Short mmCIF file of C-alpha atoms in Angstrom, two decimals:
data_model
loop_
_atom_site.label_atom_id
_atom_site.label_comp_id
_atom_site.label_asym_id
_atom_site.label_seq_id
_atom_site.Cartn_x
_atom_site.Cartn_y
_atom_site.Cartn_z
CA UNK U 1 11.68 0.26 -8.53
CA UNK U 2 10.58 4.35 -8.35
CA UNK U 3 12.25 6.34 -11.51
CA UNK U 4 15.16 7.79 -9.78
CA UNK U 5 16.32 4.38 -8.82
CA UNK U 6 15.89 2.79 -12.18
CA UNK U 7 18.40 5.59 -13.80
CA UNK U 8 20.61 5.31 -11.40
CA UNK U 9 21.32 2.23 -11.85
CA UNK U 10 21.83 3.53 -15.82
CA UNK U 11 24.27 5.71 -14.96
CA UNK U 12 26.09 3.79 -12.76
CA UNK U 13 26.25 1.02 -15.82
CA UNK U 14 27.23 3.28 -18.25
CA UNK U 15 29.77 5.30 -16.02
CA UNK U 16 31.62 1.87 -15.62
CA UNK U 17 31.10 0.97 -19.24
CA UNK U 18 29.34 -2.06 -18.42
CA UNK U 19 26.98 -1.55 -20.77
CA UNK U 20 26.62 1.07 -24.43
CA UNK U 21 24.00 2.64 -25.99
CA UNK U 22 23.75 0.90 -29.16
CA UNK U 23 22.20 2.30 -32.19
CA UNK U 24 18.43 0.64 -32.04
CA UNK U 25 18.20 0.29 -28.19
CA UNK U 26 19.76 2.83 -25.42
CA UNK U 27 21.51 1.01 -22.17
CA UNK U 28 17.58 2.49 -20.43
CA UNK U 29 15.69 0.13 -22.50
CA UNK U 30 18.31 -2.99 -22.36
CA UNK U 31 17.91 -2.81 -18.56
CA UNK U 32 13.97 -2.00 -18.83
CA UNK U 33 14.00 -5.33 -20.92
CA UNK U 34 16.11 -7.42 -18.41
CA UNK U 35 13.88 -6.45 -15.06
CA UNK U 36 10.83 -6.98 -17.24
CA UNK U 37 12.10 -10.29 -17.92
CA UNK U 38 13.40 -11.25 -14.32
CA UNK U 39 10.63 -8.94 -12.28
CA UNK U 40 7.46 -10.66 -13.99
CA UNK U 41 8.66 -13.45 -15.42
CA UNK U 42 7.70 -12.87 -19.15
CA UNK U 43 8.77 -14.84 -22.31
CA UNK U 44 11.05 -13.97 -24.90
CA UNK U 45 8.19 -13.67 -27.51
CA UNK U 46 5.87 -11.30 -24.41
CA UNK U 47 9.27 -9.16 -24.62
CA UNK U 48 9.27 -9.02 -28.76
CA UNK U 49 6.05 -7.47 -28.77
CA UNK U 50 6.33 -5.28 -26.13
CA UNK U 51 9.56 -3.75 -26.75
CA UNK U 52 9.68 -4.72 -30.97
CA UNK U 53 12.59 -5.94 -31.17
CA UNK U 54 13.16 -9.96 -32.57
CA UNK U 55 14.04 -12.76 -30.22
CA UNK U 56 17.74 -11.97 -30.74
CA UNK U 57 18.14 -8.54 -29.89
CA UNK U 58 15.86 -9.64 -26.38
CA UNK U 59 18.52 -12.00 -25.72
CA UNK U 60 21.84 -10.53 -26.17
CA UNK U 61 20.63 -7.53 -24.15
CA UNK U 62 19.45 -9.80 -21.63
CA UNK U 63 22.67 -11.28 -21.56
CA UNK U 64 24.65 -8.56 -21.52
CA UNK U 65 22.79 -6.81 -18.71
CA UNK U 66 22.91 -10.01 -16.21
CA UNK U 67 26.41 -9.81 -16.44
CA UNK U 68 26.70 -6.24 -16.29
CA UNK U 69 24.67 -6.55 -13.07
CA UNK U 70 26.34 -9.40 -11.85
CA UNK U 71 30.10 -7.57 -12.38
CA UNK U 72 28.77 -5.06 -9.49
CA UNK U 73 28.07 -8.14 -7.10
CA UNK U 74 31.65 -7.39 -5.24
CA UNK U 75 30.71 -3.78 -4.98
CA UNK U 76 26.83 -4.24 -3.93
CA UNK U 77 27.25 -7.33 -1.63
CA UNK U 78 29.77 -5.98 0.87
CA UNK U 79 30.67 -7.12 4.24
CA UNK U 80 28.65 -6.05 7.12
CA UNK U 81 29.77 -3.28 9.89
CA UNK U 82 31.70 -4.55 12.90
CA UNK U 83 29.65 -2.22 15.13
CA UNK U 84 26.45 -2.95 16.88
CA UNK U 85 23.77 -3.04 14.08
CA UNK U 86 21.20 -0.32 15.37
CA UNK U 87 18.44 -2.82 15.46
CA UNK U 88 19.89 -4.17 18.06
CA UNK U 89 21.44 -1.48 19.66
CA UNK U 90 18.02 0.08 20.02
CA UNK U 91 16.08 -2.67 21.32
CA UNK U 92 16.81 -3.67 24.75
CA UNK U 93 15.07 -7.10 24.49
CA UNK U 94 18.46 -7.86 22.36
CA UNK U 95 21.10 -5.46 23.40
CA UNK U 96 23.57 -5.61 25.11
CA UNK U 97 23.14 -9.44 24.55
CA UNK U 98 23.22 -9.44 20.71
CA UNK U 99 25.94 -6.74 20.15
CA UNK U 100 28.51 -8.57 18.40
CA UNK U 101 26.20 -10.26 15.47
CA UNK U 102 26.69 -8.51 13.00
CA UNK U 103 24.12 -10.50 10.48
CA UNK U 104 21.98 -13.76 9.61
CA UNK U 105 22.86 -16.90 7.62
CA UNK U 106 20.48 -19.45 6.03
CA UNK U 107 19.64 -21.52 2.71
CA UNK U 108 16.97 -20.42 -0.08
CA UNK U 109 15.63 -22.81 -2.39
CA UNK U 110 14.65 -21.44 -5.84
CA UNK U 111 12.93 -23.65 -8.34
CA UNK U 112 15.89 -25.26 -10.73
CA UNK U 113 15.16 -25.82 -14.81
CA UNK U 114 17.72 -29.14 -15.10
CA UNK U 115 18.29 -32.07 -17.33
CA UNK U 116 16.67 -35.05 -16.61
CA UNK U 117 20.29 -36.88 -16.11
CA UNK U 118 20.91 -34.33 -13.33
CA UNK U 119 17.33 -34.15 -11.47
CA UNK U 120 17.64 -36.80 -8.70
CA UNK U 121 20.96 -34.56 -7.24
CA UNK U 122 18.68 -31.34 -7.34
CA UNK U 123 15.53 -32.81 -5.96
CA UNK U 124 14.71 -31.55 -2.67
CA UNK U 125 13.61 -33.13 0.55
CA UNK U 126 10.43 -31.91 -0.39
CA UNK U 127 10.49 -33.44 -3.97
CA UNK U 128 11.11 -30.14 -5.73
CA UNK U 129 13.73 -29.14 -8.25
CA UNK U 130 15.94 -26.82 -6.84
CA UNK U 131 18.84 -25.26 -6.50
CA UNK U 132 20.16 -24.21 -3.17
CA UNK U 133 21.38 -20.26 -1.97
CA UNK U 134 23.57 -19.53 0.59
CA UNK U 135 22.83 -16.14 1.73
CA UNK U 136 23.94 -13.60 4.48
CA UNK U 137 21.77 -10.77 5.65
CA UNK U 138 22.48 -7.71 7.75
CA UNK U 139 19.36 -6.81 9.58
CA UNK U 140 18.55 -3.82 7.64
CA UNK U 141 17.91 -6.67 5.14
CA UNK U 142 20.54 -6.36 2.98
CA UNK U 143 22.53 -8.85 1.15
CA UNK U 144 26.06 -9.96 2.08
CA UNK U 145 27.19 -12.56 0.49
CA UNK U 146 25.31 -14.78 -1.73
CA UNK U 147 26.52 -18.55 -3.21
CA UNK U 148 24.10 -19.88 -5.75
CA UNK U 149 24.00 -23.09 -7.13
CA UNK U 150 24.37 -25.89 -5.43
CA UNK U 151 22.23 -29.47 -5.61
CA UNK U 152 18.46 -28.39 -4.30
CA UNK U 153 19.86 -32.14 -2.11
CA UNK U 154 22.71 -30.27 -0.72
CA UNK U 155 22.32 -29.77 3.01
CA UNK U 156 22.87 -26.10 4.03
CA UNK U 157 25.28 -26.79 6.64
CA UNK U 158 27.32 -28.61 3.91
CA UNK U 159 27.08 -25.66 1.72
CA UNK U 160 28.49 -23.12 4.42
CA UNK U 161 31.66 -25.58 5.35
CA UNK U 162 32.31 -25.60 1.59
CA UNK U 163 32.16 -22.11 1.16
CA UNK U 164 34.35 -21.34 4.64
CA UNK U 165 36.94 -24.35 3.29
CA UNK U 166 37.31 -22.77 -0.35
CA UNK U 167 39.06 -19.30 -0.08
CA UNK U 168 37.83 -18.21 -3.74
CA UNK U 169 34.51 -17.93 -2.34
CA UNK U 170 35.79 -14.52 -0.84
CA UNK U 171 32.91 -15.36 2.56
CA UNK U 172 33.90 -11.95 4.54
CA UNK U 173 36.12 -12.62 7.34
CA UNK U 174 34.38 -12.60 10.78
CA UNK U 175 36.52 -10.94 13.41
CA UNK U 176 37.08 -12.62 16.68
CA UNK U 177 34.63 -12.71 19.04
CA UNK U 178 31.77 -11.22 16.19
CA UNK U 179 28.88 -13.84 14.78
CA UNK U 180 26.17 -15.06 12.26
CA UNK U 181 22.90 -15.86 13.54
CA UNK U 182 21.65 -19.52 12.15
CA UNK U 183 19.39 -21.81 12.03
CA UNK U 184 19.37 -25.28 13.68
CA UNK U 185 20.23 -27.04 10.51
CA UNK U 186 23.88 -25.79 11.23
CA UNK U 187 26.13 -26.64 14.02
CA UNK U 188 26.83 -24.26 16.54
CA UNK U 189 30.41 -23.34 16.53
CA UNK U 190 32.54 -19.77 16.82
CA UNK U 191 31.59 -17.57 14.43
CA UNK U 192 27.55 -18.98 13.97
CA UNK U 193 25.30 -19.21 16.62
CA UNK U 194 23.22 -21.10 16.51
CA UNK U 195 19.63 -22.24 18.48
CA UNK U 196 19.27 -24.56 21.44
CA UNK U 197 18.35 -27.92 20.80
CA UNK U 198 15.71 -29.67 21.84
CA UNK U 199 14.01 -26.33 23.16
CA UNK U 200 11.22 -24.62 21.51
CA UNK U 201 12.44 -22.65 18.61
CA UNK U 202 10.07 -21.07 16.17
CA UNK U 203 7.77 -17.84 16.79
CA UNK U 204 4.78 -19.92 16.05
CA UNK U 205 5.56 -21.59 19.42
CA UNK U 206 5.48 -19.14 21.56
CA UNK U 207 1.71 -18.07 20.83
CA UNK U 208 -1.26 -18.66 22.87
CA UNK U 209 -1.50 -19.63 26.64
CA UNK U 210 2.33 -20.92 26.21
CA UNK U 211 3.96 -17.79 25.32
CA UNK U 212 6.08 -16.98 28.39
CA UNK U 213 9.35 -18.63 28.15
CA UNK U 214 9.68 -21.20 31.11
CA UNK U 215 13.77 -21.02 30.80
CA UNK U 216 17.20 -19.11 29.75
CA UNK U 217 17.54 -21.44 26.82
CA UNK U 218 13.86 -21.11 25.99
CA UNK U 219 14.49 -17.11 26.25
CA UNK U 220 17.44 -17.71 23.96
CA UNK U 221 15.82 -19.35 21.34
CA UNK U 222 12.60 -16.62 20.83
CA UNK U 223 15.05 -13.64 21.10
CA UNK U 224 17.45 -15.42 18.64
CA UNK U 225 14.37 -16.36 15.80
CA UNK U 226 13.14 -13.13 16.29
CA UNK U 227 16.21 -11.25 15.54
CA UNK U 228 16.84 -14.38 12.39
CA UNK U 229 13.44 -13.63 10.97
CA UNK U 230 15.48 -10.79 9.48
CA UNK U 231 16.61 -13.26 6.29
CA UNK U 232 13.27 -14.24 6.03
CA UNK U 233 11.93 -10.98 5.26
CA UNK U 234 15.04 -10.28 2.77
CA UNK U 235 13.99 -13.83 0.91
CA UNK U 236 10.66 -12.73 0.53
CA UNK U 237 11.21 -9.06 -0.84
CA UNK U 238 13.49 -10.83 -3.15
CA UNK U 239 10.88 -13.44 -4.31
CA UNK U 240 7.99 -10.71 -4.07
CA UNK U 241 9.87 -8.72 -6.51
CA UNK U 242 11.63 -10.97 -8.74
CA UNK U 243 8.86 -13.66 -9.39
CA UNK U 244 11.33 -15.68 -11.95
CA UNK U 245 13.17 -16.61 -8.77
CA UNK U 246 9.94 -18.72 -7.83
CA UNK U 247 9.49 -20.47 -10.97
CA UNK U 248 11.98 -22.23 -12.84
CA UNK U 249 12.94 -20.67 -15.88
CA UNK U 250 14.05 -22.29 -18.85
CA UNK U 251 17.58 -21.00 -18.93
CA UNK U 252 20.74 -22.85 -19.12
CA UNK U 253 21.49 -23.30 -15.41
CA UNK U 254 24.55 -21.11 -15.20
CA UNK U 255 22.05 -18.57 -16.30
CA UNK U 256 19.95 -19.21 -13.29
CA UNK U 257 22.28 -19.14 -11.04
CA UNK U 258 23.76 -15.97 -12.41
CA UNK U 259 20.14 -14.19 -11.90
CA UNK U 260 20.11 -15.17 -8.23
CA UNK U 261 23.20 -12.74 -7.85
CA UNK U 262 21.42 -10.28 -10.21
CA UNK U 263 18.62 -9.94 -7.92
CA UNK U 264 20.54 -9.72 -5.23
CA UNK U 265 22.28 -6.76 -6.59
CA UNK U 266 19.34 -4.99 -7.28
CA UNK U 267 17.77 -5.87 -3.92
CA UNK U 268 20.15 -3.73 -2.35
CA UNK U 269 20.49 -0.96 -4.69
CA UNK U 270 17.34 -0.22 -4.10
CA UNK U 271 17.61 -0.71 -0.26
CA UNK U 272 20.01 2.26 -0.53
CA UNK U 273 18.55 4.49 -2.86
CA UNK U 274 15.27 4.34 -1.73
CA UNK U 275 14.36 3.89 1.66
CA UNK U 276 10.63 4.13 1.46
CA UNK U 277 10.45 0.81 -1.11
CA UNK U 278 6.70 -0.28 -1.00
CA UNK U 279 7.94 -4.05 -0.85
CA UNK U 280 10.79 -3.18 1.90
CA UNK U 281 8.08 -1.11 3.80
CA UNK U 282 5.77 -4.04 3.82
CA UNK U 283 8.20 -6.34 5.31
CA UNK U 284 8.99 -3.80 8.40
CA UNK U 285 7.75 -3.88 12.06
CA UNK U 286 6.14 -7.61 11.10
CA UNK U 287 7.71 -11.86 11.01
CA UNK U 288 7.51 -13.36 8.08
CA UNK U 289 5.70 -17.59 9.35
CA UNK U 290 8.56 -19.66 9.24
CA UNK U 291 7.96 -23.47 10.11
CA UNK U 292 10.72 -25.98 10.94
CA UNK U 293 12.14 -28.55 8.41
CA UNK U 294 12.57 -31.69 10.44
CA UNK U 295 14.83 -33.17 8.22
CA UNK U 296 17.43 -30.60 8.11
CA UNK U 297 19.45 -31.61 11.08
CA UNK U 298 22.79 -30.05 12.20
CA UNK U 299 26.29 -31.29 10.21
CA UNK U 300 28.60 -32.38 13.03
CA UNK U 301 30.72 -33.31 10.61
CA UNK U 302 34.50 -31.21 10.33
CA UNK U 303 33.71 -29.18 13.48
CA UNK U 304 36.20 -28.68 16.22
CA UNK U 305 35.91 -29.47 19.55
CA UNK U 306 37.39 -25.50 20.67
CA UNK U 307 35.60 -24.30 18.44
CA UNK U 308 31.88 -25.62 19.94
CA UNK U 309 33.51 -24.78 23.53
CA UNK U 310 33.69 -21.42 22.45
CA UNK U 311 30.26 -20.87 20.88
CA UNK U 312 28.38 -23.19 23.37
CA UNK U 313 30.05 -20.72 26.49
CA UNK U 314 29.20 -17.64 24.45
CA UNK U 315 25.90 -18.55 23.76
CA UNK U 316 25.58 -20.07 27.73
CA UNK U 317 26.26 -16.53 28.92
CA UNK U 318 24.27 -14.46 26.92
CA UNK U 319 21.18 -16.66 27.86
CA UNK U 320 21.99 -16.23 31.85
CA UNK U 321 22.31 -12.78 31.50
CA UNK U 322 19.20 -11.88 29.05
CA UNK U 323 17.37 -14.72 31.45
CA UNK U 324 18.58 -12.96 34.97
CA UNK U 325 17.61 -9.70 33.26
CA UNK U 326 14.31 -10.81 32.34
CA UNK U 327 13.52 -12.62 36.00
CA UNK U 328 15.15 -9.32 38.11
CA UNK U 329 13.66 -6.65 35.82
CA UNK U 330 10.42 -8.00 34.48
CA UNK U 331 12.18 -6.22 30.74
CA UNK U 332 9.53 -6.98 27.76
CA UNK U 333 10.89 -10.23 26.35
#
């Protein structure tokens, strides 16, 4: 992160009294030694030498900064605005349609450091160790809500019902007739819209001689994973900039899960202070490849009748109408 961005973060930490200047190391160098640590991934004895201090003093500030960091999660991760975001506002390929989503929903996997008793739960589908992330995006790619933790086995859908059935999870309330954007490994029910089935989904698809959509639902789909590519741009700034979150570090796993949330934090502090951020301008004006995972298929488990009535007919009429639009008016799709 640029200077001014690094001590304001200090300030605000030390304004709070989240952290103290202690006699050998001031609150700038505990937090110099914690995003050394968790932005390139360097052991405890690379941090001794760098910053002479022993192994202890690396660790207790390390410590005490994640959950400094992680106390700001409630102020940093806040709910998204209930008016049109202006990327869609401003594009006409997805307003009106689009104008009461108000962000994106999906599941990260980041590499998980468990006991051999508990591997065979956190073992992916693709044979990895991980732990799974329910995240929320807005489209100006910052964070929401973010749930670490959970069994790398864990289907996301079954993540997102346990979150919406456990009301200590604080998941912001979504207003009526306002939406998530996800994936087609979730069902498609009020509140999270979610793809056609069966129908051509991914950008990847709609390259080559093929890439005029041939129906409303096809339509639907490539304005809809265009639009959700948004979360896959704020996964990989996050990964690009925190490269602990693709390895997995040797920290108890409450400690791993706890620097998910700290990177998250920091993620968007820097979205606001510093809107020029060579990793955020990277990501802008471009998709980020995303291919389908064939075995992630939708939960129909615990979902209402009503309430896929009332997300299949939304998402029914904002196909027509993008679909008549695009047929009458020859718009860019």
């Amino acid at each position: 992160m640029d200077k001014h961005v690094f001590h304001k973060l200090c300030d605000t930490l030390r304004q709070r009294g989240m952290l103290r200047d202690t006699a050998g190391v001031m609150i700038e160098e505990q937090l110099a030694i914690f995003l050394n640590i968790i932005g390139h991934n360097e052991r405890n004895r690379v941090i001794q030498e760098r910053f002479q201090h022993s192994g202890e003093t690396i660790s207790r500030h390390f410590n005490n900064v994640l959950k400094a960091i992680k106390s700001l999660s409630r102020e940093f991760l806040q709910p998204p605005p209930l008016n049109t975001p202006p990327e869609i506002l401003r594009n006409n390929r997805f307003y009106p349609y689009f104008k009461d989503c108000i962000g994106v929903i999906d599941g990260m996997h980041i590499p998980a450091h468990v006991p051999a008793k508990d591997q065979s739960r956190f073992r992916n589908r693709k044979g990895i160790l991980s732990q799974n992330v329910l995240a929320a995006c807005t489209f100006d790619l910052q964070f929401i809500f973010v749930y670490p933790g959970w069994e790398g086995s864990v289907a996301d859908s079954r993540v997102l019902r346990a979150v919406l059935d456990d009301p200590d999870q604080n998941f912001p309330n979504i207003p009526e007739g306002k939406y998530y954007l996800v994936d087609s490994g979730y069902s498609n029910i009020e509140g999270f819209i979610a793809p056609y089935q069966g129908v051509r989904y991914h950008l990847h698809e709609y390259r080559g001689a093929n890439q005029l959509p041939r129906s409303a639902k096809e339509l639907f789909n490539h304005r809809h994973a265009f639009l959700r590519n948004a979360i896959q741009r704020s996964f990989d700034v996050l990964k690009a900039r925190f490269p602990i979150l693709k390895l997995a570090p040797q920290y108890a796993f409450h400690i791993q899960r706890d620097i998910v949330i700290a990177a998250c934090v920091i993620h968007n502090h820097i979205r606001r202070e510093e809107r020029n951020d060579w990793l955020f301008t990277g990501v802008e004006g471009r998709t980020v490849e995303e291919f389908p995972d064939y075995d992630d298929q939708p939960d129909m488990q615990l979902t209402s009748s009503i309430q896929e009535q009332i997300a299949s007919s939304l998402r029914d009429s904002i196909a027509a109408a993008m679909w008549s639009d695009f047929i009458n008016k020859w718009d860019e799709w």
